[in-house]
Short mmCIF file of C-alpha atoms in Angstrom, two decimals:
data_model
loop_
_atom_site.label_atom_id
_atom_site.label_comp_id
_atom_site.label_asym_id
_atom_site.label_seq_id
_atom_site.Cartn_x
_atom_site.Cartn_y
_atom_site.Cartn_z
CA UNK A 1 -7.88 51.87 -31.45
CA UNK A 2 -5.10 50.95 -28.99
CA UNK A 3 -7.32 51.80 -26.46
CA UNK A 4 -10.63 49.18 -27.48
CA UNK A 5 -7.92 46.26 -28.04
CA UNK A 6 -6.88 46.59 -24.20
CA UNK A 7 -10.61 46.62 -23.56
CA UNK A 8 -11.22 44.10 -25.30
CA UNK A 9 -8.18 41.73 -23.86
CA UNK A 10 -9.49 42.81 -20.28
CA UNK A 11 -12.93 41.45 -20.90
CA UNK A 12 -11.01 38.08 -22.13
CA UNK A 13 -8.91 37.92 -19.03
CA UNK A 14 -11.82 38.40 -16.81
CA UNK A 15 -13.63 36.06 -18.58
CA UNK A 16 -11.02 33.26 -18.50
CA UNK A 17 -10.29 34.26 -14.78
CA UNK A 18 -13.77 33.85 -13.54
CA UNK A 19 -14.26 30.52 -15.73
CA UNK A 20 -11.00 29.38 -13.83
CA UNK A 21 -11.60 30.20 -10.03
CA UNK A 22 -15.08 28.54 -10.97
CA UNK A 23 -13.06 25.44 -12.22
CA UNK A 24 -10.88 25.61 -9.22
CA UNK A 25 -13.93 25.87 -6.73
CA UNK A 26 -14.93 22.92 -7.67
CA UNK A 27 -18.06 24.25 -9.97
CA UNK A 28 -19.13 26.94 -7.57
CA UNK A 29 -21.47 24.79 -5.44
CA UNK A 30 -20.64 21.35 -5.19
CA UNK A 31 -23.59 19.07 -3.81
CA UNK A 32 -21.87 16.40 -2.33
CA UNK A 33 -23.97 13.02 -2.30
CA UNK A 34 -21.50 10.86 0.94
CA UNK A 35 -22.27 6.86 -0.50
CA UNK A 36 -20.00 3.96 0.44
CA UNK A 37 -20.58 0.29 1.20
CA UNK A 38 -19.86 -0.14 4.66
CA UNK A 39 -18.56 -3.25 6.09
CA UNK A 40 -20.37 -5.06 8.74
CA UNK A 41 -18.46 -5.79 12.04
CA UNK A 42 -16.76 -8.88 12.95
CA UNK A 43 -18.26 -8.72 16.57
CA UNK A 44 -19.86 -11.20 18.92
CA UNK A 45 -23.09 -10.61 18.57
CA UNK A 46 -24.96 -9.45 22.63
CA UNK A 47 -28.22 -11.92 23.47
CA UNK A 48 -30.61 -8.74 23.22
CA UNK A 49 -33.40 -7.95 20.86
CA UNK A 50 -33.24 -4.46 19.67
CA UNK A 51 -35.64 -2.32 17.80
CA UNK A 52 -34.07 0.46 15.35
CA UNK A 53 -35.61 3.79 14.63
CA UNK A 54 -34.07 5.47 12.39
CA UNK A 55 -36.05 9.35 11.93
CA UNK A 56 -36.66 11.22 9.35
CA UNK A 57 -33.91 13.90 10.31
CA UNK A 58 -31.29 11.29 9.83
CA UNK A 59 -32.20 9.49 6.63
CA UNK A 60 -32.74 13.47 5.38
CA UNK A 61 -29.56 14.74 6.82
CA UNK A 62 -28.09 17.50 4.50
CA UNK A 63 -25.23 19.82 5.96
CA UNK A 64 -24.53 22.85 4.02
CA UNK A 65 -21.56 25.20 4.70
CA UNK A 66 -20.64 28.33 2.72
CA UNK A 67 -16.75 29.02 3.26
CA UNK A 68 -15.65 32.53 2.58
CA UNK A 69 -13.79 33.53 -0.84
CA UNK A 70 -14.09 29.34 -1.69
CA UNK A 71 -17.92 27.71 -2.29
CA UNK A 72 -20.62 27.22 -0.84
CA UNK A 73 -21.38 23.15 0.31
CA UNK A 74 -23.72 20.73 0.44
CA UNK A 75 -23.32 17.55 1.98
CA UNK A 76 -26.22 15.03 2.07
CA UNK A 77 -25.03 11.87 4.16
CA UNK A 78 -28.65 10.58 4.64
CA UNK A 79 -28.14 7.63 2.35
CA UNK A 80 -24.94 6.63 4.25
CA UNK A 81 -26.33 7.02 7.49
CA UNK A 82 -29.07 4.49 6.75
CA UNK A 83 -26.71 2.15 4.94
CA UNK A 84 -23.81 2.59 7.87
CA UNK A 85 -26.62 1.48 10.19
CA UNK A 86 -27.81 -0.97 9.43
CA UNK A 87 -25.21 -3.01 8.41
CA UNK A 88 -23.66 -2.23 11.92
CA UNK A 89 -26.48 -3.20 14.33
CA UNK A 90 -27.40 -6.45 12.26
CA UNK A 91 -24.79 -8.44 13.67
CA UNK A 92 -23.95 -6.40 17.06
CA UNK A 93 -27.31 -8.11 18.24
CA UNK A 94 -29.55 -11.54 18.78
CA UNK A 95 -32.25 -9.78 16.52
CA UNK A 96 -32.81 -5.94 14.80
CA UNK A 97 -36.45 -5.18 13.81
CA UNK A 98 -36.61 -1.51 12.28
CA UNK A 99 -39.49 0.51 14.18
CA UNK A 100 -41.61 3.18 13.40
CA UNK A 101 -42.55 4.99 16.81
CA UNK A 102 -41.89 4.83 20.21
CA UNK A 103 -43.09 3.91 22.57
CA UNK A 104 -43.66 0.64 20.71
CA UNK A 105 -47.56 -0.12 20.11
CA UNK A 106 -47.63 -2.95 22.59
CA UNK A 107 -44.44 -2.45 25.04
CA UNK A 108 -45.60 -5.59 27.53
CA UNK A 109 -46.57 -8.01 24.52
CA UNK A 110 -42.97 -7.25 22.54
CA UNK A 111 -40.04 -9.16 21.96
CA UNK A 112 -38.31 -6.23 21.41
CA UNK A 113 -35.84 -5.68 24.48
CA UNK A 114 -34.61 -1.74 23.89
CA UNK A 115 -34.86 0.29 20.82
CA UNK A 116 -31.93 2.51 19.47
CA UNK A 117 -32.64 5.62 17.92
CA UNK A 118 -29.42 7.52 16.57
CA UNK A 119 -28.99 11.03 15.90
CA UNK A 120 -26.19 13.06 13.41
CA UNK A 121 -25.74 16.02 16.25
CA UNK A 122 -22.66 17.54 14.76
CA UNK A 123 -20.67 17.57 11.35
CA UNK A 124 -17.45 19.90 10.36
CA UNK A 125 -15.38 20.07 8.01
CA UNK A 126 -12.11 21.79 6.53
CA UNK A 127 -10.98 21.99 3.04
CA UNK A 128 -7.34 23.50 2.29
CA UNK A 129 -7.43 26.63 1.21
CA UNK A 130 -3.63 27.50 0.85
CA UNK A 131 -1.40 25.34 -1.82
CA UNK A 132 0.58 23.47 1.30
CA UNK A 133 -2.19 21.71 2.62
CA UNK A 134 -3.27 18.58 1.31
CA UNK A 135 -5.56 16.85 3.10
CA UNK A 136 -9.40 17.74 3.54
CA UNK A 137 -10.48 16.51 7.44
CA UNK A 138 -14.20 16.32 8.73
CA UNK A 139 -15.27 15.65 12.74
CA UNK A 140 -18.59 14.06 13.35
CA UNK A 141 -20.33 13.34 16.56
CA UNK A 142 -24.01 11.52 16.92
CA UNK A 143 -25.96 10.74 19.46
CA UNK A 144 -26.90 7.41 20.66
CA UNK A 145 -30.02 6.52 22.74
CA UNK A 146 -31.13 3.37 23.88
CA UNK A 147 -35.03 3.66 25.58
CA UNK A 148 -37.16 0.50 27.34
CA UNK A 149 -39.76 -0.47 24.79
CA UNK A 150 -42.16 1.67 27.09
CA UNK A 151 -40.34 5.22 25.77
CA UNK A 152 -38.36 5.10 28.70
CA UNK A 153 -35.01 6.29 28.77
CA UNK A 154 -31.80 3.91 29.45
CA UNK A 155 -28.83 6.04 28.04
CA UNK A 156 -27.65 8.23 25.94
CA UNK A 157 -24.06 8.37 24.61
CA UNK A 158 -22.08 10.57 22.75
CA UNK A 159 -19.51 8.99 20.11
CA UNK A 160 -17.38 11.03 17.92
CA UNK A 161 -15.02 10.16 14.25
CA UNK A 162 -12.89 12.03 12.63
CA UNK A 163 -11.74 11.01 9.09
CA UNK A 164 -8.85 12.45 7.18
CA UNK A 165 -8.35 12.25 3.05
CA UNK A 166 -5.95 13.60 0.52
CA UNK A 167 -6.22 15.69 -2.38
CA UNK A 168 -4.61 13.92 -5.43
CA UNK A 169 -4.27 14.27 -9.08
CA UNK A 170 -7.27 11.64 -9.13
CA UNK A 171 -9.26 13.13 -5.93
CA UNK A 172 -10.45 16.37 -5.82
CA UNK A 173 -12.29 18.17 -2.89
CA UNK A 174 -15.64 16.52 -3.55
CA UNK A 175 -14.33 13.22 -3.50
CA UNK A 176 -11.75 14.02 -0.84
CA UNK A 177 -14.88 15.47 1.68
CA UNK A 178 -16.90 12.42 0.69
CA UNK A 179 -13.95 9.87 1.33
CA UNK A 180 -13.31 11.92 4.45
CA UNK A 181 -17.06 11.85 5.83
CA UNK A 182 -16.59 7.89 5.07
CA UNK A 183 -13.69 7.38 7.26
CA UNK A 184 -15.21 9.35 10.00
CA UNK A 185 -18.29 7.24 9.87
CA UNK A 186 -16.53 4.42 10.32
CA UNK A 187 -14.54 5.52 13.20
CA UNK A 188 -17.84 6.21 14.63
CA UNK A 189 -19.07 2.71 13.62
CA UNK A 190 -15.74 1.12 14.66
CA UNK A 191 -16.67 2.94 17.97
CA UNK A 192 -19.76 1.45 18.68
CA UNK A 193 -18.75 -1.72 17.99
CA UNK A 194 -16.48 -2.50 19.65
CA UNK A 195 -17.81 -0.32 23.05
CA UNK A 196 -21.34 -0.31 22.81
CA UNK A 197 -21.39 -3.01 26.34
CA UNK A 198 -19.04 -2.05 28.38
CA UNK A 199 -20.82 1.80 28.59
CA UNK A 200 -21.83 1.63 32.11
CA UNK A 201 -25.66 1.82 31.81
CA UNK A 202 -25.50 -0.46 29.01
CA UNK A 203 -23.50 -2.92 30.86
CA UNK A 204 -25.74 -3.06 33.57
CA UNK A 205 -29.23 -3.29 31.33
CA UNK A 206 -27.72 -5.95 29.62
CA UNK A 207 -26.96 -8.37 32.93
CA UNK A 208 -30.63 -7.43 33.64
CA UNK A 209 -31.79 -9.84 30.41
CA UNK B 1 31.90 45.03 -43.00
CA UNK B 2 27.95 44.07 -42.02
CA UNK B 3 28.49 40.62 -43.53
CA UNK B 4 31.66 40.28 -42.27
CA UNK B 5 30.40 40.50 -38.80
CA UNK B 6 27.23 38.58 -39.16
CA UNK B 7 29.77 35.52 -40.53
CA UNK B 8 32.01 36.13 -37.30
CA UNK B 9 29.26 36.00 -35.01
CA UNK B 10 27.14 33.13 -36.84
CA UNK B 11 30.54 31.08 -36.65
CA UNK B 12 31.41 32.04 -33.15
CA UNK B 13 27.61 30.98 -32.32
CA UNK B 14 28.64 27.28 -34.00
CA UNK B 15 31.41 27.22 -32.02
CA UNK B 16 30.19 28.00 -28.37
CA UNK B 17 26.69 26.22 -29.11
CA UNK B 18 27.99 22.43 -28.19
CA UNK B 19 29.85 24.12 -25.30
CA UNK B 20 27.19 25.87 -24.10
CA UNK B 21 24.17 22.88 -24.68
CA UNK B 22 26.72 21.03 -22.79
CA UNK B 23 27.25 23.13 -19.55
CA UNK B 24 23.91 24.13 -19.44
CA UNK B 25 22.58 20.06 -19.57
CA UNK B 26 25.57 19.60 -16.67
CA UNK B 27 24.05 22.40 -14.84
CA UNK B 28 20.61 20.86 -15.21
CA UNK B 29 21.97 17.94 -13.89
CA UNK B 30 23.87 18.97 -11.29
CA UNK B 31 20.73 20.91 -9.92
CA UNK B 32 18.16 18.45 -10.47
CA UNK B 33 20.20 15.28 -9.42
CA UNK B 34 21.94 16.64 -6.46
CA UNK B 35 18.74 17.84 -5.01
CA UNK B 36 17.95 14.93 -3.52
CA UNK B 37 19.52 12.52 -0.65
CA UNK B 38 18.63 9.31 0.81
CA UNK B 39 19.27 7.42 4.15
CA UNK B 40 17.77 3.69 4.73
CA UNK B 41 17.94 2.04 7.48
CA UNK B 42 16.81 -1.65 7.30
CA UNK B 43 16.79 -3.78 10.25
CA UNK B 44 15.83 -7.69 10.15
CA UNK B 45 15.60 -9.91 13.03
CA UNK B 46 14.33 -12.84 11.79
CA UNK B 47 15.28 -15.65 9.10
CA UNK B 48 11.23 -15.31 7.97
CA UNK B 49 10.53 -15.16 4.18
CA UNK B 50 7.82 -14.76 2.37
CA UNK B 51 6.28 -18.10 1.22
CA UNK B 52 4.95 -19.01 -2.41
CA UNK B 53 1.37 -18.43 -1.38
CA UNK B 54 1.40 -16.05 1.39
CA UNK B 55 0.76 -12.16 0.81
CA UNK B 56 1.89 -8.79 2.21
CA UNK B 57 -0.68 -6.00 3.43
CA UNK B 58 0.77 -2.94 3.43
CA UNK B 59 -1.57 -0.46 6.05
CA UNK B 60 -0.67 3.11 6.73
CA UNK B 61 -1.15 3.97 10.78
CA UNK B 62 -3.74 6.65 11.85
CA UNK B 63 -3.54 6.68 15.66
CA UNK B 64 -1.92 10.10 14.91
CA UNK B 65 -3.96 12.14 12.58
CA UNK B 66 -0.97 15.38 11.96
CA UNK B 67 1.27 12.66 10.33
CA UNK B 68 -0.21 9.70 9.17
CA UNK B 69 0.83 8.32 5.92
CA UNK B 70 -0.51 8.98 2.76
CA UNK B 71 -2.79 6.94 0.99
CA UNK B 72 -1.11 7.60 -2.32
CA UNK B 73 1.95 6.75 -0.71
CA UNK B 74 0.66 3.49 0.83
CA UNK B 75 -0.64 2.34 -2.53
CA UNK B 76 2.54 3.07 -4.16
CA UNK B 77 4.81 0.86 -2.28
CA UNK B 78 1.55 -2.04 -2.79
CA UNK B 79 2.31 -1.46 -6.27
CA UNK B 80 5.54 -1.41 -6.25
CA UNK B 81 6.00 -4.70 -4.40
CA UNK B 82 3.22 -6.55 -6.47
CA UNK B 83 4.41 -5.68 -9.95
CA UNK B 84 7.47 -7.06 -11.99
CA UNK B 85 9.03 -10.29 -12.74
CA UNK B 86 9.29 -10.92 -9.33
CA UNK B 87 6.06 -9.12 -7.50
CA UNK B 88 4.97 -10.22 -4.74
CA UNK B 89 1.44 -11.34 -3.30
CA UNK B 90 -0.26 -8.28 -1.82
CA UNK B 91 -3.63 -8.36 -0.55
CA UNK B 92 -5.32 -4.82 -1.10
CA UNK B 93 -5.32 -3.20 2.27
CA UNK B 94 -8.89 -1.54 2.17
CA UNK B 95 -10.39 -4.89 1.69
CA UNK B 96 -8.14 -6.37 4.28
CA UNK B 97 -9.69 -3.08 6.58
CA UNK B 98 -13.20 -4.41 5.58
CA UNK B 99 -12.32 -7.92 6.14
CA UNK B 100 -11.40 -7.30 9.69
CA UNK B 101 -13.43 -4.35 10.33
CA UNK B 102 -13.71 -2.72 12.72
CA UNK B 103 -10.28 -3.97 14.25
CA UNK B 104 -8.26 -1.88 12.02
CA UNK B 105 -10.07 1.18 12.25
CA UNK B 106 -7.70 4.35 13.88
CA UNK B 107 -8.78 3.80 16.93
CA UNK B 108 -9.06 0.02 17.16
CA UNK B 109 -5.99 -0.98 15.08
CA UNK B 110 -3.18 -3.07 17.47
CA UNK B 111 -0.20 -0.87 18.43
CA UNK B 112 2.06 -4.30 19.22
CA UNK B 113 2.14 -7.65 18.23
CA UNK B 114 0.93 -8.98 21.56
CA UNK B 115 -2.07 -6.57 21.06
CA UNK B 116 -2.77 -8.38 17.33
CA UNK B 117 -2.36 -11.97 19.35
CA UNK B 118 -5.35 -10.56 21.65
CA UNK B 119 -7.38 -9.59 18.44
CA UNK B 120 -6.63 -12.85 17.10
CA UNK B 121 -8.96 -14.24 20.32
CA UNK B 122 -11.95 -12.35 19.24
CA UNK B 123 -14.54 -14.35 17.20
CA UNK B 124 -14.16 -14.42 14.17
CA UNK B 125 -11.10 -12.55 13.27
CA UNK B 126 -8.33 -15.71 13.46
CA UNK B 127 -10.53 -17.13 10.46
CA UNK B 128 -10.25 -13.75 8.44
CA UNK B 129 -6.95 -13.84 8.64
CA UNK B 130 -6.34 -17.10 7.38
CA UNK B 131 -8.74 -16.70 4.51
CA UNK B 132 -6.92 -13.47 3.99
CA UNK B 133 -3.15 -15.77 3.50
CA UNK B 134 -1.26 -12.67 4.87
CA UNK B 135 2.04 -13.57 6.54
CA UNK B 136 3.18 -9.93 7.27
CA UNK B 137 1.97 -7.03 7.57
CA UNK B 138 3.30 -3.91 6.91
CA UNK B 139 2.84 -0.83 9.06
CA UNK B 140 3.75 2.30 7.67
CA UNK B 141 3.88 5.58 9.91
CA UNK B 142 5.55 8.66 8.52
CA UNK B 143 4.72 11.78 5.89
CA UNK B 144 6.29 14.10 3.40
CA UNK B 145 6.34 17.76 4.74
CA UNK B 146 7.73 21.19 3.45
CA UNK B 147 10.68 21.85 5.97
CA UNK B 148 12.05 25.19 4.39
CA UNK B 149 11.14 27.24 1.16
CA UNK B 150 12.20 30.46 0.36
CA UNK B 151 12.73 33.12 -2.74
CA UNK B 152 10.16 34.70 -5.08
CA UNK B 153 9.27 35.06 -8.84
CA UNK B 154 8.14 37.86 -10.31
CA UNK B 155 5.70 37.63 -13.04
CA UNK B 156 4.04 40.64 -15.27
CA UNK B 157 1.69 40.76 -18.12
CA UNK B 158 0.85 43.32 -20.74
CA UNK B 159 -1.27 43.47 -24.02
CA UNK B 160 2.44 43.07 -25.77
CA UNK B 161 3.78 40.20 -23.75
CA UNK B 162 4.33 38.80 -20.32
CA UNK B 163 7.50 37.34 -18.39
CA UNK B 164 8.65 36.26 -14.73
CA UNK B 165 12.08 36.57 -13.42
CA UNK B 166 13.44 36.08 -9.49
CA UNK B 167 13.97 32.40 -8.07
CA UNK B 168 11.90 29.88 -5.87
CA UNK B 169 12.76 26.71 -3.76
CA UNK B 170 11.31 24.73 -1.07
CA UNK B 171 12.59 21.84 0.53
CA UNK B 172 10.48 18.54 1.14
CA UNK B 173 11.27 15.71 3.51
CA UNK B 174 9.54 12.71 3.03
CA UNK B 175 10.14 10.00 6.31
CA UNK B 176 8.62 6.69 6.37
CA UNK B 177 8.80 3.98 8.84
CA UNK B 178 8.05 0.66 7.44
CA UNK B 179 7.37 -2.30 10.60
CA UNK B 180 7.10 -5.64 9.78
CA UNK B 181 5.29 -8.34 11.75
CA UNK B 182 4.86 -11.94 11.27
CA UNK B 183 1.45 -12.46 12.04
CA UNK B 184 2.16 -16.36 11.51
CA UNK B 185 4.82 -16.66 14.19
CA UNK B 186 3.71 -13.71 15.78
CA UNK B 187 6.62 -11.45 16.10
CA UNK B 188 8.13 -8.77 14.80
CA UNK B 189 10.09 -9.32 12.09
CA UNK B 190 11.76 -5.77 11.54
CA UNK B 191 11.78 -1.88 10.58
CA UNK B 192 13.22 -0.18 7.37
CA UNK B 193 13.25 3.84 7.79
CA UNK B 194 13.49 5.75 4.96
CA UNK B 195 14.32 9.77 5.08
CA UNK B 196 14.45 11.15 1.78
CA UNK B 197 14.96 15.09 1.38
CA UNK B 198 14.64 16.91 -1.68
CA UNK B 199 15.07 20.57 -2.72
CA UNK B 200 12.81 21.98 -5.84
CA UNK B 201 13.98 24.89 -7.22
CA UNK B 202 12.59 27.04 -10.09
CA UNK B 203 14.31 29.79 -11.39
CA UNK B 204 12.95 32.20 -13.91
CA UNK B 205 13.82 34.11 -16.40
CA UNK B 206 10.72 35.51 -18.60
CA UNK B 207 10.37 31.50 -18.70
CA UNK B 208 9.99 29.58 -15.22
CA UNK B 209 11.98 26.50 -15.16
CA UNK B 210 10.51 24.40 -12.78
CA UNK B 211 13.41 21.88 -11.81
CA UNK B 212 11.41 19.39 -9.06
CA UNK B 213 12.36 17.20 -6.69
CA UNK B 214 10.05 14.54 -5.82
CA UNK B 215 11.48 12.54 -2.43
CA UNK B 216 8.29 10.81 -1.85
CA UNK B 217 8.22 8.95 -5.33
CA UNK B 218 11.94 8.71 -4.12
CA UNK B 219 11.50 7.63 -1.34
CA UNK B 220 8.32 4.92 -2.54
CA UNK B 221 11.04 3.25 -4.60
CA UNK B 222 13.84 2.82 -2.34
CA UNK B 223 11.10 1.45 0.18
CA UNK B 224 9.70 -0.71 -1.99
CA UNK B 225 12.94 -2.29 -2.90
CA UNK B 226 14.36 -2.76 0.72
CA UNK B 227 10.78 -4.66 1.54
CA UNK B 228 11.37 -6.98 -1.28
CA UNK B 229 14.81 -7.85 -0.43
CA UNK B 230 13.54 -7.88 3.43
CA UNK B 231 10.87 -10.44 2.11
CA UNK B 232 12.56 -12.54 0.40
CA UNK B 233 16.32 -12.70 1.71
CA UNK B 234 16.31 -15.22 4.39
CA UNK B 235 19.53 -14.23 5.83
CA UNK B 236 22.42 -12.06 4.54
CA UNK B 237 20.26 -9.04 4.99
CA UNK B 238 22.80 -7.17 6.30
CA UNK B 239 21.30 -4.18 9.12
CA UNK B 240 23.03 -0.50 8.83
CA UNK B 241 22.42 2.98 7.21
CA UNK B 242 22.68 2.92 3.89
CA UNK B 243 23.50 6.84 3.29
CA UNK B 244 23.49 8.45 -0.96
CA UNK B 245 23.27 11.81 -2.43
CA UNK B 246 21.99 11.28 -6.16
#
């Protein structure tokens, strides 16, 4: 009799243990939608027509992580990359036209002067495991490339962001890798910005308009 | 004899009970207000106060990413100095980050004052400002880390019952730097540093008794109520450490 009633508080405390690392996880598998409204720079805006692509791979964008003994992850930042763009470009330049393809249909007849296509090429991120640390951090690096309307190739350039947020009472990982994928994106943004002309290549295509 | 003895005890019970509520309150106090101390250090330079329609941003630096302040923390001292009789204008310092982006990202923010009189050249960004009506702005650098911890609870369960026993602490420290600059004369108007320390300690027996320290909320208030003297004493504001142990 003894015996069953130990059983039977076992299968309780399993129960309630498994219901409250599932809690603490964060619901197992958190899907993790990154949205924000991102601020458009207070920049000068350069005399150059510029066409934006932005691909499929980068409106799609989904990273997905498993961490051991934690959860697995899914982060889709495709919304906010399309947002974050173009509210930056619009007023970095004379004139943004989104494109389709490239080389444009009629390079010669265009008023485009140089199409940007950016790419997501990395994303990390950490979540604390231990009780000490507080704040969840994520590293992102794209990819920018600026081409001739012809397909041609100007530049390419690297630009990474790092954003840093804090678990609270009020934010818990999901919102803390979200806010932290924000920040980072706006480093990147803040990046570009403010050192998209004086890149060397850049800086000379630009004194060729 | 057995009633005898139950009397004795019951009335030596009444009699140490008042004692005993009494030292163990002082002991509670002792360990939870001791536990932490304070040291300000507020230093003004200027006569500058803040006017009837001008407003404070508070923004936490990030050039540093191991020990950048808090967000929590920064919108606790915005609080702080906004509500109340006599709160002051604060302009909320993510919308004064979107205002002004991206000059106040990490990586863009100024470091100086004579760095934040070149921003105020770029297009655009003297005319945010002004919109804005901020007349300082508020820098805060600093963290709250664990500097020591130590001990151990025990805790055990059974079918019948379940209890801890042992003792835990940990020690926080919680420093803040608060810069001022007066974006309207352009200058620097001051610092306040605030190091707050506070030991938690939770001692069990079958019960824990979690007796914490919190030195950031600690320290939160004693910042918040240096920048509100520093913002609205013109002169008077006497510079120097201002040491306690609550």
């Amino acid at each position: 009799m003894q015996l069953m009633q130990i059983r039977a508080y076992w299968r309780q405390a399993r129960l309630l243990l498994g219901v409250l690392a599932c809690y603490l996880l964060g619901g197992c598998a958190p899907v993790i939608l990154v949205d924000a409204e991102f601020p458009q720079p207070l920049v000068e805006p350069l005399p150059v027509r510029i066409g934006l692509l932005l691909n499929e791979e980068l409106l799609a964008y989904e990273y997905i992580e498993r961490i051991p003994q934690q959860a697995s992850y899914t982060i889709r930042i495709g919304n906010a990359n399309a947002l974050m763009m173009n509210r930056l470009f619009q007023p970095m330049f004379a004139a943004v036209e989104s494109v389709d393809d490239l080389p444009l249909a009629q390079p010669g007849s265009s008023r485009i002067d140089g199409v940007l296509i950016p790419e997501l090429e990395r994303y990390e991120f950490d979540v604390p495991i231990g009780m000490q640390d507080e704040f969840v951090e994520v590293w992102m690096q794209y990819l920018l490339r600026l081409y001739e309307p012809n397909g041609e190739l100007i530049t390419e350039w690297p630009i990474s962001g790092y954003g840093k947020s804090e678990l609270t009472k009020t934010s818990d990982r999901v919102n803390a890798i979200s806010r932290a994928t924000v920040l980072a994106m706006r480093e990147v943004g803040a990046v570009i910005a403010t050192k998209f002309a004086e890149q060397p290549e850049i800086e000379y295509w630009l004194q060729e308009r | 004899m057995r009633p005898y003895y139950s009397k004795k005890r019951l009335s030596i019970i009444r009699a140490m009970a008042p004692r005993t509520y009494l030292l163990a309150l002082i002991s509670l106090g002792i360990l939870c207000g001791c536990s932490v101390t304070s040291r300000l250090e507020p230093y003004k330079q200027t006569d500058a106060v803040l006017g009837e329609d001008d407003r404070v941003v508070i923004l936490p630096r990030r050039h540093h990413a191991s020990h950048e302040a808090e967000r929590s923390f920064v919108d606790c001292v915005s609080n702080g100095l906004a509500q109340g009789n006599e709160g002051l204008g604060v302009h909320i310092s993510t919308v004064f980050e979107d205002r002004l982006y991206p000059w106040f990202e990490p990586s863009t923010a100024p470091l100086s004052i004579d760095d934040f009189s070149e921003l105020l050249k770029k297009p655009g960004v003297h005319e945010q400002v002004r919109l804005s009506k901020v007349r300082f702005i508020i820098w805060l650098d600093g963290s709250t880390d664990r500097v020591a911890s130590g001990g151990a609870i025990s805790c055990a369960a059974s079918p019948f019952g379940a209890g801890c026993m042992g003792l835990a602490w940990w020690e926080d420290d919680a420093r803040y730097d608060a810069t001022i600059w007066d974006i309207r004369d352009l200058s620097s108007a001051g610092t306040i540093y605030a190091d707050y320390n506070g030991r938690s300690v939770v001692p069990a027996l079958i019960i824990p008794i979690p007796l914490i320290a919190r030195p950031q909320a600690q320290a939160c208030r004693g910042l918040t109520e240096q920048l509100k003297q520093f913002l609205t004493t013109p002169g008077g504001y006497e510079p120097g450490p201002e040491l306690s142990a609550n």
